[in-house]
């Protein structure tokens, strides 16, 4: 979403958009063609991401910035998953350390119904299909409604989620027509301890040709920069709530009792079918201690692993 009015650059001078520009944007807003009853005009133009860890090397300086709670941006160069499509060779990758367990972070990313509250610019997110697979992965299809500047977009996305690997990839649901021309993306959560993980995020979006350039720049750059911020804030906040719920109630505490019940439930499931991130919101994470360093501090301080 756009926290400030758009700025149009003309030479060295910056000016607010004219009435003509606003009229054009509002006119284009009525030209969108999202339609759940019609297929998308194509089956994908952008090379998709694949489930699995990223191939990126971080320097000592990168590690120092991450240790300070900063988000770093790097360019990843890979062989495209589909060389017949656009993109994939060079894409931006955001990296941030988050002071919460992997499953808590994945739970926040997978809580699509809460996106309007968690993600700035998201007006609605509705899950219309959820299908588990024998290998433990799951496909989740969602309808999104977002806004940028004075434009509103409606699109349909298919997410492939691997809870065990801590990875999520997505692309448009090409069985439905979206306002976006194409979009692909990637989350990867790497555990770095029982109470900390490293989050990787990358995405690539192609808009319709009639979308104004300022809108395209805002959507692409803002989405990449803001993604790890909202995930960090939400995951740290959720982890703090879970830790607070784990106090009292006997030697094990309420959290210990919940974890014991959940362990018994998981043992009764077929191997490979337990998907903790889909369970009801319970304090099931397994900390090494019932004390959180800096609990109640500002999220920026809690973001240090």
mmCIF file of C-alpha atoms in Angstrom:
data_model
loop_
_atom_site.group_PDB
_atom_site.id
_atom_site.type_symbol
_atom_site.label_atom_id
_atom_site.label_comp_id
_atom_site.label_asym_id
_atom_site.label_seq_id
_atom_site.Cartn_x
_atom_site.Cartn_y
_atom_site.Cartn_z
ATOM 1 C CA UNK A 1 0.000 0.000 0.000
ATOM 2 C CA UNK A 2 1.007 3.642 -0.350
ATOM 3 C CA UNK A 3 1.644 5.501 2.917
ATOM 4 C CA UNK A 4 2.073 8.838 1.087
ATOM 5 C CA UNK A 5 0.638 10.473 -2.063
ATOM 6 C CA UNK A 6 2.581 9.632 -5.239
ATOM 7 C CA UNK A 7 5.467 11.809 -6.343
ATOM 8 C CA UNK A 8 5.999 12.311 -10.080
ATOM 9 C CA UNK A 9 9.604 13.016 -11.020
ATOM 10 C CA UNK A 10 10.196 15.557 -13.795
ATOM 11 C CA UNK A 11 13.844 16.524 -14.145
ATOM 12 C CA UNK A 12 15.082 17.750 -10.752
ATOM 13 C CA UNK A 13 11.651 18.914 -9.687
ATOM 14 C CA UNK A 14 9.177 16.847 -7.699
ATOM 15 C CA UNK A 15 5.479 17.625 -7.982
ATOM 16 C CA UNK A 16 2.181 16.170 -6.907
ATOM 17 C CA UNK A 17 0.280 14.520 -9.774
ATOM 18 C CA UNK A 18 -2.004 16.808 -11.740
ATOM 19 C CA UNK A 19 -5.765 16.527 -12.045
ATOM 20 C CA UNK A 20 -5.253 14.919 -15.440
ATOM 21 C CA UNK A 21 -3.073 12.204 -13.840
ATOM 22 C CA UNK A 22 -5.689 11.539 -11.157
ATOM 23 C CA UNK A 23 -8.413 11.331 -13.822
ATOM 24 C CA UNK A 24 -6.289 8.871 -15.803
ATOM 25 C CA UNK A 25 -5.698 6.707 -12.738
ATOM 26 C CA UNK A 26 -9.406 6.667 -11.871
ATOM 27 C CA UNK A 27 -10.272 5.849 -15.484
ATOM 28 C CA UNK A 28 -7.825 2.959 -15.514
ATOM 29 C CA UNK A 29 -9.303 1.751 -12.255
ATOM 30 C CA UNK A 30 -12.450 0.858 -14.153
ATOM 31 C CA UNK A 31 -10.540 -1.028 -16.859
ATOM 32 C CA UNK A 32 -9.469 -3.968 -14.704
ATOM 33 C CA UNK A 33 -10.694 -7.357 -15.803
ATOM 34 C CA UNK A 34 -10.472 -9.681 -12.785
ATOM 35 C CA UNK A 35 -12.971 -12.477 -13.299
ATOM 36 C CA UNK A 36 -13.153 -15.692 -11.246
ATOM 37 C CA UNK A 37 -15.296 -17.324 -13.937
ATOM 38 C CA UNK A 38 -12.825 -16.849 -16.795
ATOM 39 C CA UNK A 39 -9.263 -18.186 -17.255
ATOM 40 C CA UNK A 40 -6.264 -15.875 -17.207
ATOM 41 C CA UNK A 41 -5.115 -14.777 -20.691
ATOM 42 C CA UNK A 42 -1.979 -16.945 -20.354
ATOM 43 C CA UNK A 43 -0.543 -19.774 -18.278
ATOM 44 C CA UNK A 44 2.405 -17.830 -16.864
ATOM 45 C CA UNK A 45 5.003 -15.409 -18.249
ATOM 46 C CA UNK A 46 7.395 -15.177 -15.273
ATOM 47 C CA UNK A 47 9.709 -18.032 -14.343
ATOM 48 C CA UNK A 48 8.380 -19.555 -11.094
ATOM 49 C CA UNK A 49 10.299 -20.020 -7.850
ATOM 50 C CA UNK A 50 10.877 -23.561 -6.598
ATOM 51 C CA UNK A 51 10.506 -24.987 -3.088
ATOM 52 C CA UNK A 52 13.844 -25.180 -1.325
ATOM 53 C CA UNK A 53 16.578 -23.065 0.288
ATOM 54 C CA UNK A 54 17.989 -20.028 -1.519
ATOM 55 C CA UNK A 55 21.406 -20.074 -3.146
ATOM 56 C CA UNK A 56 22.962 -16.932 -1.722
ATOM 57 C CA UNK A 57 26.234 -16.280 0.112
ATOM 58 C CA UNK A 58 26.262 -13.680 2.872
ATOM 59 C CA UNK A 59 29.423 -11.770 3.779
ATOM 60 C CA UNK A 60 30.710 -10.996 7.258
ATOM 61 C CA UNK A 61 29.332 -7.476 6.828
ATOM 62 C CA UNK A 62 25.930 -8.933 5.960
ATOM 63 C CA UNK A 63 25.977 -11.050 9.105
ATOM 64 C CA UNK A 64 26.832 -8.007 11.214
ATOM 65 C CA UNK A 65 23.919 -6.040 9.771
ATOM 66 C CA UNK A 66 21.543 -8.934 10.372
ATOM 67 C CA UNK A 67 22.803 -9.245 13.957
ATOM 68 C CA UNK A 68 21.920 -5.565 14.427
ATOM 69 C CA UNK A 69 18.314 -6.302 13.464
ATOM 70 C CA UNK A 70 18.579 -4.820 9.974
ATOM 71 C CA UNK A 71 17.070 -6.114 6.738
ATOM 72 C CA UNK A 72 19.496 -6.574 3.873
ATOM 73 C CA UNK A 73 18.719 -6.654 0.156
ATOM 74 C CA UNK A 74 20.772 -8.732 -2.258
ATOM 75 C CA UNK A 75 20.525 -9.694 -5.908
ATOM 76 C CA UNK A 76 20.331 -13.429 -6.531
ATOM 77 C CA UNK A 77 21.494 -14.882 -9.827
ATOM 78 C CA UNK A 78 20.143 -18.312 -10.648
ATOM 79 C CA UNK A 79 19.314 -20.394 -13.650
ATOM 80 C CA UNK A 80 15.570 -19.778 -14.219
ATOM 81 C CA UNK A 81 13.273 -22.631 -13.244
ATOM 82 C CA UNK A 82 11.609 -22.198 -16.652
ATOM 83 C CA UNK A 83 13.918 -20.692 -19.271
ATOM 84 C CA UNK A 84 11.010 -20.201 -21.670
ATOM 85 C CA UNK A 85 9.613 -17.528 -19.335
ATOM 86 C CA UNK A 86 10.761 -14.062 -18.286
ATOM 87 C CA UNK A 87 12.794 -13.231 -15.180
ATOM 88 C CA UNK A 88 14.389 -15.666 -12.787
ATOM 89 C CA UNK A 89 18.024 -14.975 -13.689
ATOM 90 C CA UNK A 90 18.376 -11.897 -11.426
ATOM 91 C CA UNK A 91 15.941 -11.026 -8.663
ATOM 92 C CA UNK A 92 15.978 -9.073 -5.422
ATOM 93 C CA UNK A 93 16.148 -11.082 -2.195
ATOM 94 C CA UNK A 94 15.372 -9.633 1.220
ATOM 95 C CA UNK A 95 16.940 -11.259 4.305
ATOM 96 C CA UNK A 96 16.149 -10.625 7.974
ATOM 97 C CA UNK A 97 16.681 -12.404 11.284
ATOM 98 C CA UNK A 98 13.499 -12.792 13.336
ATOM 99 C CA UNK A 99 13.451 -13.569 17.051
ATOM 100 C CA UNK A 100 10.753 -16.238 16.867
ATOM 101 C CA UNK A 101 10.721 -19.966 16.037
ATOM 102 C CA UNK A 102 10.286 -21.116 12.438
ATOM 103 C CA UNK A 103 6.794 -22.494 13.019
ATOM 104 C CA UNK A 104 5.571 -19.207 14.505
ATOM 105 C CA UNK A 105 6.871 -17.280 11.484
ATOM 106 C CA UNK A 106 5.342 -19.786 9.069
ATOM 107 C CA UNK A 107 2.049 -19.562 10.951
ATOM 108 C CA UNK A 108 1.968 -15.794 10.408
ATOM 109 C CA UNK A 109 2.766 -16.135 6.695
ATOM 110 C CA UNK A 110 0.089 -18.813 6.311
ATOM 111 C CA UNK A 111 -2.626 -16.882 8.159
ATOM 112 C CA UNK A 112 -4.061 -15.457 4.932
ATOM 113 C CA UNK A 113 -7.362 -14.391 6.485
ATOM 114 C CA UNK A 114 -5.435 -11.984 8.737
ATOM 115 C CA UNK A 115 -3.558 -10.273 5.887
ATOM 116 C CA UNK A 116 -5.875 -7.232 5.842
ATOM 117 C CA UNK A 117 -4.809 -6.575 9.445
ATOM 118 C CA UNK A 118 -1.148 -7.504 9.059
ATOM 119 C CA UNK A 119 -0.226 -6.253 5.580
ATOM 120 C CA UNK A 120 -0.548 -2.588 4.693
ATOM 121 C CA UNK A 121 -2.425 -2.117 1.428
ATOM 122 C CA UNK A 122 -4.274 -5.445 1.614
ATOM 123 C CA UNK A 123 -8.030 -4.851 1.785
ATOM 124 C CA UNK A 124 -9.188 -8.486 1.677
ATOM 125 C CA UNK A 125 -7.789 -12.001 1.372
ATOM 126 C CA UNK A 126 -10.159 -14.943 0.979
ATOM 127 C CA UNK A 127 -9.104 -18.618 0.831
ATOM 128 C CA UNK A 128 -11.241 -20.430 -1.744
ATOM 129 C CA UNK A 129 -9.292 -23.696 -1.987
ATOM 130 C CA UNK A 130 -7.071 -25.670 0.390
ATOM 131 C CA UNK A 131 -5.725 -29.083 -0.576
ATOM 132 C CA UNK A 132 -3.208 -31.260 1.276
ATOM 133 C CA UNK A 133 -0.888 -33.643 -0.542
ATOM 134 C CA UNK A 134 0.599 -37.040 0.392
ATOM 135 C CA UNK A 135 4.106 -35.563 0.687
ATOM 136 C CA UNK A 136 2.995 -33.166 3.456
ATOM 137 C CA UNK A 137 2.882 -30.060 1.248
ATOM 138 C CA UNK A 138 -0.287 -28.084 0.686
ATOM 139 C CA UNK A 139 -1.773 -25.844 -1.972
ATOM 140 C CA UNK A 140 -3.737 -22.807 -0.824
ATOM 141 C CA UNK A 141 -5.523 -20.576 -3.318
ATOM 142 C CA UNK A 142 -6.585 -17.078 -2.292
ATOM 143 C CA UNK A 143 -8.390 -14.100 -3.727
ATOM 144 C CA UNK A 144 -6.610 -10.825 -2.904
ATOM 145 C CA UNK A 145 -7.911 -7.281 -3.053
ATOM 146 C CA UNK A 146 -5.268 -4.603 -2.619
ATOM 147 C CA UNK A 147 -4.862 -0.894 -3.291
ATOM 148 C CA UNK A 148 -1.959 1.254 -4.467
ATOM 149 C CA UNK A 149 -2.255 5.000 -4.931
ATOM 150 C CA UNK A 150 -5.787 5.459 -6.317
ATOM 151 C CA UNK A 151 -5.922 2.047 -7.987
ATOM 152 C CA UNK A 152 -7.470 -1.164 -6.694
ATOM 153 C CA UNK A 153 -6.335 -4.610 -7.807
ATOM 154 C CA UNK A 154 -8.056 -7.964 -7.542
ATOM 155 C CA UNK A 155 -6.113 -11.119 -8.253
ATOM 156 C CA UNK A 156 -6.054 -14.850 -7.541
ATOM 157 C CA UNK A 157 -2.967 -16.615 -6.183
ATOM 158 C CA UNK A 158 -1.935 -20.242 -5.769
ATOM 159 C CA UNK A 159 0.489 -20.906 -2.873
ATOM 160 C CA UNK A 160 2.552 -24.089 -2.518
ATOM 161 C CA UNK A 161 3.495 -24.585 1.154
ATOM 162 C CA UNK A 162 6.055 -27.017 2.556
ATOM 163 C CA UNK A 163 5.831 -26.762 6.382
ATOM 164 C CA UNK A 164 8.691 -29.215 6.958
ATOM 165 C CA UNK A 165 11.105 -27.273 4.732
ATOM 166 C CA UNK A 166 9.781 -23.901 5.923
ATOM 167 C CA UNK A 167 9.199 -22.735 2.362
ATOM 168 C CA UNK A 168 6.331 -21.099 0.472
ATOM 169 C CA UNK A 169 6.211 -20.308 -3.257
ATOM 170 C CA UNK A 170 3.350 -18.796 -5.207
ATOM 171 C CA UNK A 171 2.123 -17.777 -8.634
ATOM 172 C CA UNK A 172 -1.151 -16.595 -10.109
ATOM 173 C CA UNK A 173 -4.017 -19.027 -10.271
ATOM 174 C CA UNK A 174 -4.168 -19.151 -14.071
ATOM 175 C CA UNK A 175 -7.618 -20.752 -13.963
ATOM 176 C CA UNK A 176 -8.997 -17.318 -12.972
ATOM 177 C CA UNK A 177 -8.410 -13.944 -14.576
ATOM 178 C CA UNK A 178 -6.476 -11.431 -12.427
ATOM 179 C CA UNK A 179 -5.821 -7.703 -12.702
ATOM 180 C CA UNK A 180 -2.091 -8.493 -12.509
ATOM 181 C CA UNK A 181 -0.454 -9.782 -15.685
ATOM 182 C CA UNK A 182 1.665 -12.224 -13.677
ATOM 183 C CA UNK A 183 3.188 -12.620 -10.219
ATOM 184 C CA UNK A 184 5.508 -15.144 -8.552
ATOM 185 C CA UNK A 185 7.108 -15.158 -5.108
ATOM 186 C CA UNK A 186 9.059 -16.983 -2.430
ATOM 187 C CA UNK A 187 9.415 -17.274 1.363
ATOM 188 C CA UNK A 188 12.038 -19.393 3.103
ATOM 189 C CA UNK A 189 12.427 -19.682 6.890
ATOM 190 C CA UNK A 190 15.741 -21.061 8.150
ATOM 191 C CA UNK A 191 15.905 -22.016 11.854
ATOM 192 C CA UNK A 192 18.878 -20.534 13.699
ATOM 193 C CA UNK A 193 18.013 -21.792 17.158
ATOM 194 C CA UNK A 194 14.863 -22.770 19.029
ATOM 195 C CA UNK A 195 13.782 -19.154 19.364
ATOM 196 C CA UNK A 196 15.160 -17.563 16.214
ATOM 197 C CA UNK A 197 15.165 -17.950 12.446
ATOM 198 C CA UNK A 198 16.348 -16.227 9.277
ATOM 199 C CA UNK A 199 13.673 -15.177 6.797
ATOM 200 C CA UNK A 200 14.249 -14.853 3.038
ATOM 201 C CA UNK A 201 11.746 -13.163 0.733
ATOM 202 C CA UNK A 202 11.674 -12.505 -2.997
ATOM 203 C CA UNK A 203 8.962 -11.740 -5.537
ATOM 204 C CA UNK A 204 8.504 -10.693 -9.152
ATOM 205 C CA UNK A 205 5.374 -9.053 -10.532
ATOM 206 C CA UNK A 206 4.357 -8.052 -14.032
ATOM 207 C CA UNK A 207 1.502 -5.559 -14.372
ATOM 208 C CA UNK A 208 -0.750 -4.864 -17.312
ATOM 209 C CA UNK A 209 0.707 -2.475 -19.883
ATOM 210 C CA UNK A 210 -1.856 0.222 -19.149
ATOM 211 C CA UNK A 211 -0.865 0.537 -15.475
ATOM 212 C CA UNK A 212 1.036 3.822 -14.906
ATOM 213 C CA UNK A 213 4.788 3.476 -14.297
ATOM 214 C CA UNK A 214 4.643 5.140 -10.819
ATOM 215 C CA UNK A 215 2.137 2.520 -9.685
ATOM 216 C CA UNK A 216 4.325 -0.301 -10.970
ATOM 217 C CA UNK A 217 7.395 1.097 -9.169
ATOM 218 C CA UNK A 218 5.443 1.525 -5.936
ATOM 219 C CA UNK A 219 4.010 -1.998 -5.982
ATOM 220 C CA UNK A 220 7.273 -3.742 -6.828
ATOM 221 C CA UNK A 221 9.670 -1.845 -4.552
ATOM 222 C CA UNK A 222 7.347 -1.333 -1.585
ATOM 223 C CA UNK A 223 6.230 -4.959 -1.550
ATOM 224 C CA UNK A 224 9.797 -6.256 -1.402
ATOM 225 C CA UNK A 225 10.938 -3.799 1.256
ATOM 226 C CA UNK A 226 7.880 -4.090 3.525
ATOM 227 C CA UNK A 227 7.385 -7.863 3.429
ATOM 228 C CA UNK A 228 10.018 -8.864 5.985
ATOM 229 C CA UNK A 229 9.017 -5.938 8.226
ATOM 230 C CA UNK A 230 5.414 -7.022 8.732
ATOM 231 C CA UNK A 231 6.428 -10.663 9.152
ATOM 232 C CA UNK A 232 8.998 -9.713 11.787
ATOM 233 C CA UNK A 233 6.550 -7.541 13.729
ATOM 234 C CA UNK A 234 3.737 -10.087 13.629
ATOM 235 C CA UNK A 235 5.929 -13.104 14.446
ATOM 236 C CA UNK A 236 7.685 -11.391 17.357
ATOM 237 C CA UNK A 237 4.354 -10.194 18.747
ATOM 238 C CA UNK A 238 2.801 -13.662 18.410
ATOM 239 C CA UNK A 239 5.825 -15.338 20.030
ATOM 240 C CA UNK A 240 5.677 -12.930 22.971
ATOM 241 C CA UNK A 241 1.983 -13.787 23.493
ATOM 242 C CA UNK A 242 2.721 -17.516 23.378
ATOM 243 C CA UNK A 243 5.537 -17.176 25.909
ATOM 244 C CA UNK A 244 3.333 -15.219 28.276
ATOM 245 C CA UNK A 245 0.683 -17.934 28.043
ATOM 246 C CA UNK A 246 3.212 -20.575 29.103
ATOM 247 C CA UNK A 247 3.492 -19.401 32.705
ATOM 248 C CA UNK A 248 1.743 -20.815 35.794
ATOM 249 C CA UNK A 249 -0.523 -23.854 36.125
ATOM 250 C CA UNK A 250 1.858 -26.283 37.898
ATOM 251 C CA UNK A 251 5.403 -27.496 37.246
ATOM 252 C CA UNK A 252 4.941 -27.698 33.491
ATOM 253 C CA UNK A 253 2.739 -24.635 33.270
ATOM 254 C CA UNK A 254 -0.133 -24.257 30.832
ATOM 255 C CA UNK A 255 2.293 -24.281 27.913
ATOM 256 C CA UNK A 256 3.827 -27.560 29.083
ATOM 257 C CA UNK A 257 0.422 -29.198 29.349
ATOM 258 C CA UNK A 258 -0.516 -27.994 25.886
ATOM 259 C CA UNK A 259 2.763 -29.244 24.421
ATOM 260 C CA UNK A 260 2.290 -32.660 26.026
ATOM 261 C CA UNK A 261 -1.240 -32.941 24.597
ATOM 262 C CA UNK A 262 -0.036 -31.889 21.181
ATOM 263 C CA UNK A 263 2.866 -34.359 21.239
ATOM 264 C CA UNK A 264 0.415 -37.188 21.944
ATOM 265 C CA UNK A 265 -1.825 -35.998 19.112
ATOM 266 C CA UNK A 266 1.081 -35.869 16.658
ATOM 267 C CA UNK A 267 2.230 -39.386 17.581
ATOM 268 C CA UNK A 268 -1.216 -40.679 16.631
ATOM 269 C CA UNK A 269 -0.965 -39.200 13.128
ATOM 270 C CA UNK A 270 0.549 -41.029 10.123
ATOM 271 C CA UNK A 271 4.199 -40.174 9.706
ATOM 272 C CA UNK A 272 4.809 -37.017 7.726
ATOM 273 C CA UNK A 273 1.239 -35.714 8.026
ATOM 274 C CA UNK A 274 1.601 -33.472 11.068
ATOM 275 C CA UNK A 275 1.401 -29.832 10.002
ATOM 276 C CA UNK A 276 1.901 -27.747 13.175
ATOM 277 C CA UNK A 277 1.458 -24.406 11.448
ATOM 278 C CA UNK A 278 -2.146 -25.343 10.601
ATOM 279 C CA UNK A 279 -3.168 -26.244 14.143
ATOM 280 C CA UNK A 280 -5.313 -23.964 16.313
ATOM 281 C CA UNK A 281 -3.420 -21.131 17.967
ATOM 282 C CA UNK A 282 -1.895 -22.949 20.958
ATOM 283 C CA UNK A 283 1.354 -22.368 22.872
ATOM 284 C CA UNK A 284 2.974 -25.470 21.412
ATOM 285 C CA UNK A 285 6.425 -24.139 20.570
ATOM 286 C CA UNK A 286 9.180 -25.724 22.633
ATOM 287 C CA UNK A 287 11.458 -23.134 24.238
ATOM 288 C CA UNK A 288 14.525 -24.041 26.222
ATOM 289 C CA UNK A 289 13.431 -21.688 28.989
ATOM 290 C CA UNK A 290 10.294 -19.948 30.183
ATOM 291 C CA UNK A 291 12.086 -16.604 30.274
ATOM 292 C CA UNK A 292 12.280 -14.388 27.191
ATOM 293 C CA UNK A 293 15.132 -11.935 27.105
ATOM 294 C CA UNK A 294 13.663 -8.489 26.577
ATOM 295 C CA UNK A 295 10.033 -9.650 26.637
ATOM 296 C CA UNK A 296 7.843 -6.607 26.186
ATOM 297 C CA UNK A 297 10.643 -4.629 24.538
ATOM 298 C CA UNK A 298 10.201 -2.904 21.174
ATOM 299 C CA UNK A 299 10.076 -5.373 18.246
ATOM 300 C CA UNK A 300 13.313 -3.916 16.892
ATOM 301 C CA UNK A 301 15.209 -5.161 19.924
ATOM 302 C CA UNK A 302 13.450 -8.530 19.868
ATOM 303 C CA UNK A 303 14.444 -8.979 16.215
ATOM 304 C CA UNK A 304 18.030 -9.755 17.161
ATOM 305 C CA UNK A 305 18.788 -13.478 17.152
#
